[in-house]
Coordinates of C-alpha atoms and ligand atoms in Angstrom, one line a residue:
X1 CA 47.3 20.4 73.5
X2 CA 45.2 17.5 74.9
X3 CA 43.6 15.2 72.4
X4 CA 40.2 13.6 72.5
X5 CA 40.9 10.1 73.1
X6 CA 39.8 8.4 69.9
X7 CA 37.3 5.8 69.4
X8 CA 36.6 4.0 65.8
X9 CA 33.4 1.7 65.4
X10 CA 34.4 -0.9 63.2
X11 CA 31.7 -3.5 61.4
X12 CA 31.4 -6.6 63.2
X13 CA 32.6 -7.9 59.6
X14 CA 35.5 -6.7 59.8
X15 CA 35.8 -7.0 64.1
X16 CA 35.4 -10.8 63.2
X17 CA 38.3 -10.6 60.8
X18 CA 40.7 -9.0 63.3
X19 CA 39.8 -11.5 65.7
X20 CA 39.9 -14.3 64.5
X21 CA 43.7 -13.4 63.3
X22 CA 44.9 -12.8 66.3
X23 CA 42.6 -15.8 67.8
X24 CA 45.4 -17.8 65.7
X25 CA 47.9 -16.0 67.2
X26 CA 49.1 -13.3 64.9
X27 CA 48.4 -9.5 65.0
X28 CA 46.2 -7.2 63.0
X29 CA 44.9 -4.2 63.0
X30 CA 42.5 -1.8 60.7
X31 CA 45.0 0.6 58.6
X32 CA 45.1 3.7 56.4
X33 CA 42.8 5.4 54.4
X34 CA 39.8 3.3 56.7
X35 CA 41.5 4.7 59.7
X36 CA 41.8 8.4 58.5
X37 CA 38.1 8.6 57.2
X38 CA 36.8 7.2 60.3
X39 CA 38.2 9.7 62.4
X40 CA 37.2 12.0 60.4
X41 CA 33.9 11.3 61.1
X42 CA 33.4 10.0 57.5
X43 CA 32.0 6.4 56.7
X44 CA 35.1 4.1 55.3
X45 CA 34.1 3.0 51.8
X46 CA 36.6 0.5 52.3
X47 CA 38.1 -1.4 54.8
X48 CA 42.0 -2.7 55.0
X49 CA 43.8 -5.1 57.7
X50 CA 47.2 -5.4 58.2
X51 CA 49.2 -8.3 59.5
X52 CA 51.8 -9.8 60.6
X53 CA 50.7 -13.2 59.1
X54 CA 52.0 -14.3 56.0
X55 CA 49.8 -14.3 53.2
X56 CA 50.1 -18.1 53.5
X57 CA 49.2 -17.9 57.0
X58 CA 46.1 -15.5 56.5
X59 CA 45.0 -18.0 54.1
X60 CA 45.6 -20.9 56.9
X61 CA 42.9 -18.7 58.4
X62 CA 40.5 -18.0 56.0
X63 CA 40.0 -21.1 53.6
X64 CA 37.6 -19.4 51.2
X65 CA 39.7 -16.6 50.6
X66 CA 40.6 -15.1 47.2
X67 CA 44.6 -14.5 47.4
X68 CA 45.8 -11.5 45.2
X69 CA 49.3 -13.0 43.8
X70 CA 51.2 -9.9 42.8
X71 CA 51.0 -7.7 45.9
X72 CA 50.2 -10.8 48.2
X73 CA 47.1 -9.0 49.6
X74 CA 44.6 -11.8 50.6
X75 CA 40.3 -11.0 50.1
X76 CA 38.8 -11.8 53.1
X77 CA 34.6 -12.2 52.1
X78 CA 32.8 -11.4 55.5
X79 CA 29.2 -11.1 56.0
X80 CA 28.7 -8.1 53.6
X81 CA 32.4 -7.2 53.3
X82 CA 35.1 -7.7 51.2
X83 CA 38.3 -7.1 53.2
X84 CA 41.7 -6.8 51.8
X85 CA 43.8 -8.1 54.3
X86 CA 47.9 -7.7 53.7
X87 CA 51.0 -8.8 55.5
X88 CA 53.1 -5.9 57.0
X89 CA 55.6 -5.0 54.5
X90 CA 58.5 -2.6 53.7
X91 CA 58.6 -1.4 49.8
X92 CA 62.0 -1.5 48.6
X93 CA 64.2 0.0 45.9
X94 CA 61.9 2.3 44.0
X95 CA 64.1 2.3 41.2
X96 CA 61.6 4.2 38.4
X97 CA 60.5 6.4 40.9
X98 CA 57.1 4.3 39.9
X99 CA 56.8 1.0 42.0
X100 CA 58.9 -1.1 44.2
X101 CA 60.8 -3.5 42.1
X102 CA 60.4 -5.8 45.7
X103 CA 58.0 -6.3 48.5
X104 CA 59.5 -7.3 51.6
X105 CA 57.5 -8.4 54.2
X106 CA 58.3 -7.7 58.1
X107 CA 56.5 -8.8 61.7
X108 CA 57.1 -4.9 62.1
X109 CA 53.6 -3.1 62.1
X110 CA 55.8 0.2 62.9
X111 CA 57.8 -0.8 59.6
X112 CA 54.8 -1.0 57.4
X113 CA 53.3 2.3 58.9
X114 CA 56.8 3.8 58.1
X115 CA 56.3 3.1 54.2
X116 CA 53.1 4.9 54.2
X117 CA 53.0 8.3 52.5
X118 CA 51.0 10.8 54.3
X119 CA 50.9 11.2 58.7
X120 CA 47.2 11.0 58.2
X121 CA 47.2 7.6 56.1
X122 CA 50.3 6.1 58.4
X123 CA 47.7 5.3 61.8
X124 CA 46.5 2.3 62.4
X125 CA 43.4 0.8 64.8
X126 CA 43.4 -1.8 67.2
X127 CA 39.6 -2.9 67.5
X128 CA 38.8 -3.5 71.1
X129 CA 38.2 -7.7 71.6
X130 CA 36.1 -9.0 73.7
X131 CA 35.5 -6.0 76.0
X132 CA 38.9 -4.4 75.8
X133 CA 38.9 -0.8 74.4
X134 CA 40.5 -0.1 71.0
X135 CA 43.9 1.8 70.9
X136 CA 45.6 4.0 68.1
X137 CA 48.6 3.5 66.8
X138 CA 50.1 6.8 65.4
X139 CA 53.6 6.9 65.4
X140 CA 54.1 10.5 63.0
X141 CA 51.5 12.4 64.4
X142 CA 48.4 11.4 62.2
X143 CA 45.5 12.4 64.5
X144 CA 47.0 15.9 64.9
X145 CA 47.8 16.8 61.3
X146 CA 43.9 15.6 60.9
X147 CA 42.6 17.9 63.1
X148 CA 45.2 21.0 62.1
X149 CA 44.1 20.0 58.4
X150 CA 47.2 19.0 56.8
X151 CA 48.7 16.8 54.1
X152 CA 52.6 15.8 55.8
X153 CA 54.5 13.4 54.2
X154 CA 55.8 10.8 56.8
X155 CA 59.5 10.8 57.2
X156 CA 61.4 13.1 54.6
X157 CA 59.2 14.4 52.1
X158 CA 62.2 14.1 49.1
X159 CA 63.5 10.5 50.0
X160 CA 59.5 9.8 49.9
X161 CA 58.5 11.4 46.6
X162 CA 61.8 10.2 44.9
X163 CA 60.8 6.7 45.8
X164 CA 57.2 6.9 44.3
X165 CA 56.4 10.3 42.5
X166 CA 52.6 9.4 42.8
X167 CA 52.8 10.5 46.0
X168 CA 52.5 14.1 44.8
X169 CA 50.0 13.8 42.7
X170 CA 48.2 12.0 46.1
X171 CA 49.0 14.9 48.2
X172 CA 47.3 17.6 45.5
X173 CA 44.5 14.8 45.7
X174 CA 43.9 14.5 49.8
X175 CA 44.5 18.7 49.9
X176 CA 41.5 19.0 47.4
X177 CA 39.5 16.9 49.0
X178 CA 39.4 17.5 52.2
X179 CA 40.0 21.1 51.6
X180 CA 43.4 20.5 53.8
X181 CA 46.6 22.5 53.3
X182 CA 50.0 20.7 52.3
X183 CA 52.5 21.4 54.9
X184 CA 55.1 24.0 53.7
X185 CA 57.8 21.3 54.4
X186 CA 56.0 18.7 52.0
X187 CA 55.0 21.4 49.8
X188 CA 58.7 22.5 49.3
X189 CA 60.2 18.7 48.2
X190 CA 56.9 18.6 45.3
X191 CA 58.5 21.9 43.7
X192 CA 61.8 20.4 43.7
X193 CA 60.7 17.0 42.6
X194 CA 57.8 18.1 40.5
X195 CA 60.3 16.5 37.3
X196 CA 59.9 13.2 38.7
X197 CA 56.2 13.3 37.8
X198 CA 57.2 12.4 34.0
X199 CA 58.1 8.4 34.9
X200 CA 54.4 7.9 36.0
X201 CA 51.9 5.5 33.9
X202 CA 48.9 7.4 32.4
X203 CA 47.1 4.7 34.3
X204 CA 48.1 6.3 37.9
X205 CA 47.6 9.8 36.9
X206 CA 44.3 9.0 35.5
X207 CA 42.8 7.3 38.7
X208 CA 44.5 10.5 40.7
X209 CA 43.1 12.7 37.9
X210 CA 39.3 11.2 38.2
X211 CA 39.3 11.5 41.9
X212 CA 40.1 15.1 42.1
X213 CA 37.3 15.5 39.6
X214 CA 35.1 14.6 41.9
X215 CA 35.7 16.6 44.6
X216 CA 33.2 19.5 45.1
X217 CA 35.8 22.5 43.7
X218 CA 38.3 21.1 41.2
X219 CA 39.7 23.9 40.2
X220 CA 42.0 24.2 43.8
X221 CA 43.6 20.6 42.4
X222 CA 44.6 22.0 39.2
X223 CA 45.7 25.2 40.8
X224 CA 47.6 23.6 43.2
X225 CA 49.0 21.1 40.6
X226 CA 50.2 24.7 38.4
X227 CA 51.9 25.8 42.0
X228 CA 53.7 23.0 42.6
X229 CA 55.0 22.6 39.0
X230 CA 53.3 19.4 38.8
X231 CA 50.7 20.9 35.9
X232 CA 53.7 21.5 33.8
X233 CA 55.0 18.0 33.6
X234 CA 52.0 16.2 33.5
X235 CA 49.6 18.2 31.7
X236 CA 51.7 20.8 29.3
X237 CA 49.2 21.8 27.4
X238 CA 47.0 23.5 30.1
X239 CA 49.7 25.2 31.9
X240 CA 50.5 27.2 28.5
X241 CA 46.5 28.6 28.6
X242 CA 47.7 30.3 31.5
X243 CA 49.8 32.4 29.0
X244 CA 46.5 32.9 27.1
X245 CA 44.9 36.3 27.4
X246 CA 40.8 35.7 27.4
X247 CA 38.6 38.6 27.7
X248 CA 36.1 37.4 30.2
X249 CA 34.1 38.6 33.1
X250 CA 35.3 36.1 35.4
X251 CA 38.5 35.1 34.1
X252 CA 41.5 36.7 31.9
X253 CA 43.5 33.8 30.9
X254 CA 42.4 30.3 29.3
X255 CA 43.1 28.7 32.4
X256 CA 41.2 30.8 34.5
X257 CA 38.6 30.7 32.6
X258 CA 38.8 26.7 32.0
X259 CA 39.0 26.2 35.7
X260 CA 35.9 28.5 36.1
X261 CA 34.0 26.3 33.7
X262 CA 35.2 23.3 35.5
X263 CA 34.0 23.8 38.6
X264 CA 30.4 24.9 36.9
X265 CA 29.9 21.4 35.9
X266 CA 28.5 18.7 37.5
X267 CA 30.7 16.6 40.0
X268 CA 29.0 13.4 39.2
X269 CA 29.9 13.5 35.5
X270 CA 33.4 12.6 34.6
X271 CA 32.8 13.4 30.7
X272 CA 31.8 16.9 31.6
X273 CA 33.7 17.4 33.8
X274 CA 37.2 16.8 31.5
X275 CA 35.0 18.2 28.3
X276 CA 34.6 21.9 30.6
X277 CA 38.3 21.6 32.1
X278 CA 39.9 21.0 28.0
X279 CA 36.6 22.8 25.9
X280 CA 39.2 25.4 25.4
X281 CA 42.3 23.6 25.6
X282 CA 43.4 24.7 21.6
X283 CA 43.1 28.2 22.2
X284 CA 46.7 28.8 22.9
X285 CA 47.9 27.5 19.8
X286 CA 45.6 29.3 17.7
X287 CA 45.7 32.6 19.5
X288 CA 47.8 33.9 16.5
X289 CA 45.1 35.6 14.9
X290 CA 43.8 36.6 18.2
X291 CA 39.9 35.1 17.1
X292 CA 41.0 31.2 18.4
X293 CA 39.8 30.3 14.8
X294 CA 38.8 26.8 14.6
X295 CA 40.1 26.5 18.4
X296 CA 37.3 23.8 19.1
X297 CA 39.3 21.3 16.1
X298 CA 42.7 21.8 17.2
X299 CA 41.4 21.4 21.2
X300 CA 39.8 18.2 20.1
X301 CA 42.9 16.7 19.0
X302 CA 44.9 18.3 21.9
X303 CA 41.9 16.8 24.5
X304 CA 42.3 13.3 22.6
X305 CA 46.3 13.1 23.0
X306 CA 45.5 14.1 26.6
X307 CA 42.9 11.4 27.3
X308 CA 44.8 9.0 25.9
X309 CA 48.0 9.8 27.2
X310 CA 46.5 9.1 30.8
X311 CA 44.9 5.8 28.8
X312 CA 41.1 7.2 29.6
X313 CA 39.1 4.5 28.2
X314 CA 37.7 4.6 24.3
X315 CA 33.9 5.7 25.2
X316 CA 34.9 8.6 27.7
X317 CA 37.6 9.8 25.3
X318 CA 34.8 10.1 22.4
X319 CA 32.4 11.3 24.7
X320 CA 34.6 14.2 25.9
X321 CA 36.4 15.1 22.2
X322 CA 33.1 15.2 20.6
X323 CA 32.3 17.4 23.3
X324 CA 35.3 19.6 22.7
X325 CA 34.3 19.9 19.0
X326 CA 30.7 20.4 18.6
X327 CA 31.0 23.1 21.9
X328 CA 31.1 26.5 19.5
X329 CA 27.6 26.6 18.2
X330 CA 25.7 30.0 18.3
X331 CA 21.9 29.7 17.8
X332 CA 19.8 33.0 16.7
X333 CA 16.4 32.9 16.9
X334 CA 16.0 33.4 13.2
X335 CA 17.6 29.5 12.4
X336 CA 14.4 28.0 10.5
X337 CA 13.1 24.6 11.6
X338 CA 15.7 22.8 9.3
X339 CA 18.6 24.7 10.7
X340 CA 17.6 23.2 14.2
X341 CA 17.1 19.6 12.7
X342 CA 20.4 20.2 11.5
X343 CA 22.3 20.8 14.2
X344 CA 20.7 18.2 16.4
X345 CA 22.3 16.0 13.7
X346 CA 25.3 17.1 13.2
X347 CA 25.9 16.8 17.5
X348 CA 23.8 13.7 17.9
X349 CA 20.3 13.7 19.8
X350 CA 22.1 11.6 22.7
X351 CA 25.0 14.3 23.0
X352 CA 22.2 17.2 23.1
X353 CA 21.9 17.1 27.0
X354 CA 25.8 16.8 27.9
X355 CA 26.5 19.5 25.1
X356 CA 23.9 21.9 26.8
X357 CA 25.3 21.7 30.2
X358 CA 28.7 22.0 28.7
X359 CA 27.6 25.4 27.5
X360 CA 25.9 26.2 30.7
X361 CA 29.1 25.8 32.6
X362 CA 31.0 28.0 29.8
X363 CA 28.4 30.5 30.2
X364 CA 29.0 30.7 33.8
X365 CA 32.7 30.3 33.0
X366 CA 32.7 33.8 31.6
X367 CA 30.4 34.9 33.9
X368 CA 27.8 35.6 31.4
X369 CA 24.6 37.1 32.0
X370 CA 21.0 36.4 31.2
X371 CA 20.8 36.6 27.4
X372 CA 23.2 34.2 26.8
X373 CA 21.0 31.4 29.1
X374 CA 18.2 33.2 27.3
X375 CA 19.0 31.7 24.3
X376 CA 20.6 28.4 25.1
X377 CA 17.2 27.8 26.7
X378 CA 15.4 29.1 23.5
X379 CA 17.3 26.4 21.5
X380 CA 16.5 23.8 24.0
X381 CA 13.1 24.6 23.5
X382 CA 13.2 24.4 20.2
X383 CA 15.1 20.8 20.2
X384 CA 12.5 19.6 22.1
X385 CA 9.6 20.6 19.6
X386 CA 11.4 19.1 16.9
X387 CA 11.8 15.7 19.5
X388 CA 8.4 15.7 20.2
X389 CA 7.7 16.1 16.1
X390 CA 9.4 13.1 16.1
X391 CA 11.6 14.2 13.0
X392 CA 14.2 11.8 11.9
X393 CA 17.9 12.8 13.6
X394 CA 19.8 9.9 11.8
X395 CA 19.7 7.1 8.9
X396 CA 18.3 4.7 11.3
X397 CA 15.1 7.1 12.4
X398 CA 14.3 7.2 8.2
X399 CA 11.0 5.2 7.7
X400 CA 12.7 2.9 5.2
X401 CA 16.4 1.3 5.4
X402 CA 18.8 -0.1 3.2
X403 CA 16.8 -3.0 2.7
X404 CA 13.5 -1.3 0.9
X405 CA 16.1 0.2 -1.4
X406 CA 18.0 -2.7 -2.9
X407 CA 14.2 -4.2 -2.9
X408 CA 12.3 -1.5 -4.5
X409 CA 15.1 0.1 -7.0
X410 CA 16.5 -3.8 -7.9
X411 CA 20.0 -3.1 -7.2
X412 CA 22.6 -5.3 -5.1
X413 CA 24.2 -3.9 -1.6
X414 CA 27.1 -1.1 -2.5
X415 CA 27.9 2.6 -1.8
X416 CA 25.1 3.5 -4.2
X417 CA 22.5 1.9 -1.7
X418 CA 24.0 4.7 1.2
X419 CA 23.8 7.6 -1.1
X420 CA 20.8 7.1 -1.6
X421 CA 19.8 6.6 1.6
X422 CA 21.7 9.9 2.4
X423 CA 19.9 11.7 0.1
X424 CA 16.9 10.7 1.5
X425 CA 17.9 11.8 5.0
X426 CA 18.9 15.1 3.6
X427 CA 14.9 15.7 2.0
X428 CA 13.4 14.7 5.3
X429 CA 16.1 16.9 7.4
X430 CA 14.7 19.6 5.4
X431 CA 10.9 18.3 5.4
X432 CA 10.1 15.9 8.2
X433 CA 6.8 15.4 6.2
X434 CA 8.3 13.5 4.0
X435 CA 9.3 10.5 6.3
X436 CA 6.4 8.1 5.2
X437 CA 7.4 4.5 4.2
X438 CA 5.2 5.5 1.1
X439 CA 6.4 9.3 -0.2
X440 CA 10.3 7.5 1.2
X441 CA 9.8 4.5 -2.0
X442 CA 8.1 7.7 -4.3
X443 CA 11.3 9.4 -3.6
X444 CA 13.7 6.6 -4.0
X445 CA 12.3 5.8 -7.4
X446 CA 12.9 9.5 -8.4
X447 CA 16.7 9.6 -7.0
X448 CA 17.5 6.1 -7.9
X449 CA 16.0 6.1 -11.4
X450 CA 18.3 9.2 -11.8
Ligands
ATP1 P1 41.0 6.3 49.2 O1 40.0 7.0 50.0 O2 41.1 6.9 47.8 O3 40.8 4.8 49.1 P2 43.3 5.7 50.6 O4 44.2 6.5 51.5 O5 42.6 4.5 51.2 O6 42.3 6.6 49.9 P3 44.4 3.7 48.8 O7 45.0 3.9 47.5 O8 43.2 2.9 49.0 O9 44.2 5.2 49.4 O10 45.6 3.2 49.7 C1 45.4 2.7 51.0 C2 46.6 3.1 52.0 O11 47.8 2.6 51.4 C3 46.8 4.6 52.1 O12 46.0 5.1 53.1 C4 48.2 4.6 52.4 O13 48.5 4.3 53.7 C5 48.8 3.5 51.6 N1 49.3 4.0 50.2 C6 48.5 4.0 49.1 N2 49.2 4.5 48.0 C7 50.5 4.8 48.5 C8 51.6 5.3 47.9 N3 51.7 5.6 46.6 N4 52.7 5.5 48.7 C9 52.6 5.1 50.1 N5 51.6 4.7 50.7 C10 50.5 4.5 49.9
MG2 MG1 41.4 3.0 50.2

């Protein structure tokens, strides 16, 4: 099969950097992901250099540069880029199947391909200099697992995944992406090392996790994950909802129908996007009774050990478990004014949006029809009369605070000052009318005097 010969156009940014590296004498070229994307006709977000100077040496070169101690990876600040640029290395003795306990470096740019963990991410570019045209270096076959569409681990997949189980977790990532197959070969050594996947930090998983979130169809990555075993070691919990019968148009298990809901949710939206993929996640455990009773309590908790166990940070696991919770709500037309009030305040006037399109992905999760959008659009409605009435949703929207109430009733700051304040919340829930500064201190006197 004859190839195209390839051609990258790299920034003059990071053309400069290249150059003026081997201008001292060393060599460099534009590695990895940069080099994959590019050839894939996709704009790099990123760029990387390798080589063979030291880190001392690139910093010889560039004297404003910001030098990254750990992983010896210098920032190199060019026109509008920031480019990491790292000295060829070899990564040795994975010992936790986690990270290399040592970094060693090498003049080798063959060597520091060779630790690389997919054909497609092991290529490297030479930029052409002063005229000359640039030349690939691809030493396991790169460009032609790009263009055949698939994920191969360089060298032997095993040896590669025992010495950093991320790896797998990166394949499932690149597949979903790119909508590329894993190569039977590669695919084979994640079954039998799926078990490794235990060792990883909930940091790694997370940042693997968030990217295949974002690709356009995340259900193939959790799919995938369940094929390869990976789903069972890392995430437990949803692998047992595919044991989970659910009566559903479009899906018949938990999972299925998670995974439906998923993919139904905006790919921009992190929270929603784990809030559809766990708004179920306690149904197994409370499938007993074969009703899922209070499934949205015990999948909060379940979401929340999850999130946390892949240390998701405090704001994004609240987000998503109070998602999880407040997700079972059926609205009737006949709820009176109050009942609507109500519910925006038990779920929060800022959470109304994200809760909405939560349910409008579990609608189309279960393949619902019209009546069910029907009357999630009735409610909206509804919502946004009671917005526009400008009721009060919380303590804070009350036209009097704590303040008026020590004031007016003489009494110094304690728990009596917030039930009175509650009790004035729960009038104006139930008559908006009421929430004047002047029938608020009418009120007060009457409770408070009490
Ligand atoms: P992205 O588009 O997410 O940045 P990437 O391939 O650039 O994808 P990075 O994490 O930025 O991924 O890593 C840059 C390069 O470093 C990769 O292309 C690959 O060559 C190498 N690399 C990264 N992580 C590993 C790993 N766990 N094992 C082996 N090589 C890795
Ligand atoms: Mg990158």
């Amino acid at each position: 099969m004859t190839r195209t010969v390839p051609h990258i156009q790299v920034p003059a940014d990071v053309e400069r950097v290249v150059a003026r590296l081997v201008a001292a004498g060393h060599e460099a070229f534009v590695v990895g992901g940069c080099v994959r994307d590019a050839l894939r006709g996709v704009d790099p977000h990123d760029w990387d250099v390798a080589t063979s100077a030291t880190p001392d040496e690139i910093q010889q070169v560039f004297r404003h540069s910001l030098y990254l101690n750990r992983f010896g990876t210098v920032v190199v600040r060019q026109g509008d880029h920031e480019i990491e640029v790292t000295t060829y290395r070899i990564e040795a003795d994975y010992a936790d199947h986690r990270h290399p306990t040592a970094v060693t470096f090498t003049d080798s740019l063959h060597e520091d391909l060779s630790r690389r963990d997919f054909t497609m991410n092991a290529m490297a570019w030479r930029p052409g200099i002063g005229g000359q045209l640039g030349e690939l270096v691809d030493p396991f076959g790169g460009q032609r697992d790009l263009e055949a569409r698939v994920v191969r681990a360089v060298g032997e997949p095993r040896e590669r995944f025992a010495e950093d189980a991320l790896r797998m977790l990166r394949a499932v990532r690149f597949a979903t992406r790119l909508g590329f197959m894993i190569d039977p070969r590669t695919a084979d050594a994640i079954r039998d090392s799926a078990a490794l996947a235990r060792n990883l930090s909930g940091e790694r998983i997370q940042q693997e996790m968030t990217k295949m979130l974002e690709a356009p169809k995340p259900s193939e990555a959790f799919r995938l994950l369940s094929d390869l075993g990976l789903l069972a070691v890392i995430c437990p919990e949803l692998e047992e909802a595919k044991g989970t019968p659910q009566d559903k148009a479009v899906a018949q298990n938990v999972f299925e129908h998670s995974l439906a809901t998923l993919d139904a949710t905006p790919a921009d939206d992190l929270v929603l996007r784990l809030a559809g993929l766990f708004h179920d996640i306690g149904k197994p455990a409370t499938f007993a009774d074969g009703h899922f009773h209070q499934h949205e309590f015990v999948g909060e908790a379940k979401a929340r050990d999850i999130l946390r166990r892949w240390r998701f940070d405090k704001e994004t696991v609240t987000r998503v478990t109070h998602l999880v919770r407040n997700h079972m709500f059926w609205y009737q037309s006949e709820w009176t004014p109050s009942a609507v009030r109500r519910f925006i305040r038990k779920v929060g006037l800022e959470n109304i949006p994200a809760l909405f399109a939560l349910r409008k992905a579990d609608n189309i999760g279960s393949g619902a029809r019209s009546p069910r959008m029907y009357a999630l659009e009735a409610l909206w409605e509804r919502v946004q009369e009671e917005i526009r009435a400008a009721s009060a949703f919380s303590l804070k929207d009350l036209a009097i605070d704590g303040n008026d109430v020590m004031t007016e009733l003489g009494i110094p700051p304690g728990p009596r000052v917030g039930r009175i304040l509650d009790e004035l919340f729960e009038r104006v829930t139930d008559d908006p009318k009421l929430n004047t500064r002047e029938r608020l201190l009418e009120l007060m006197r009457d409770i408070g005097g009490g």
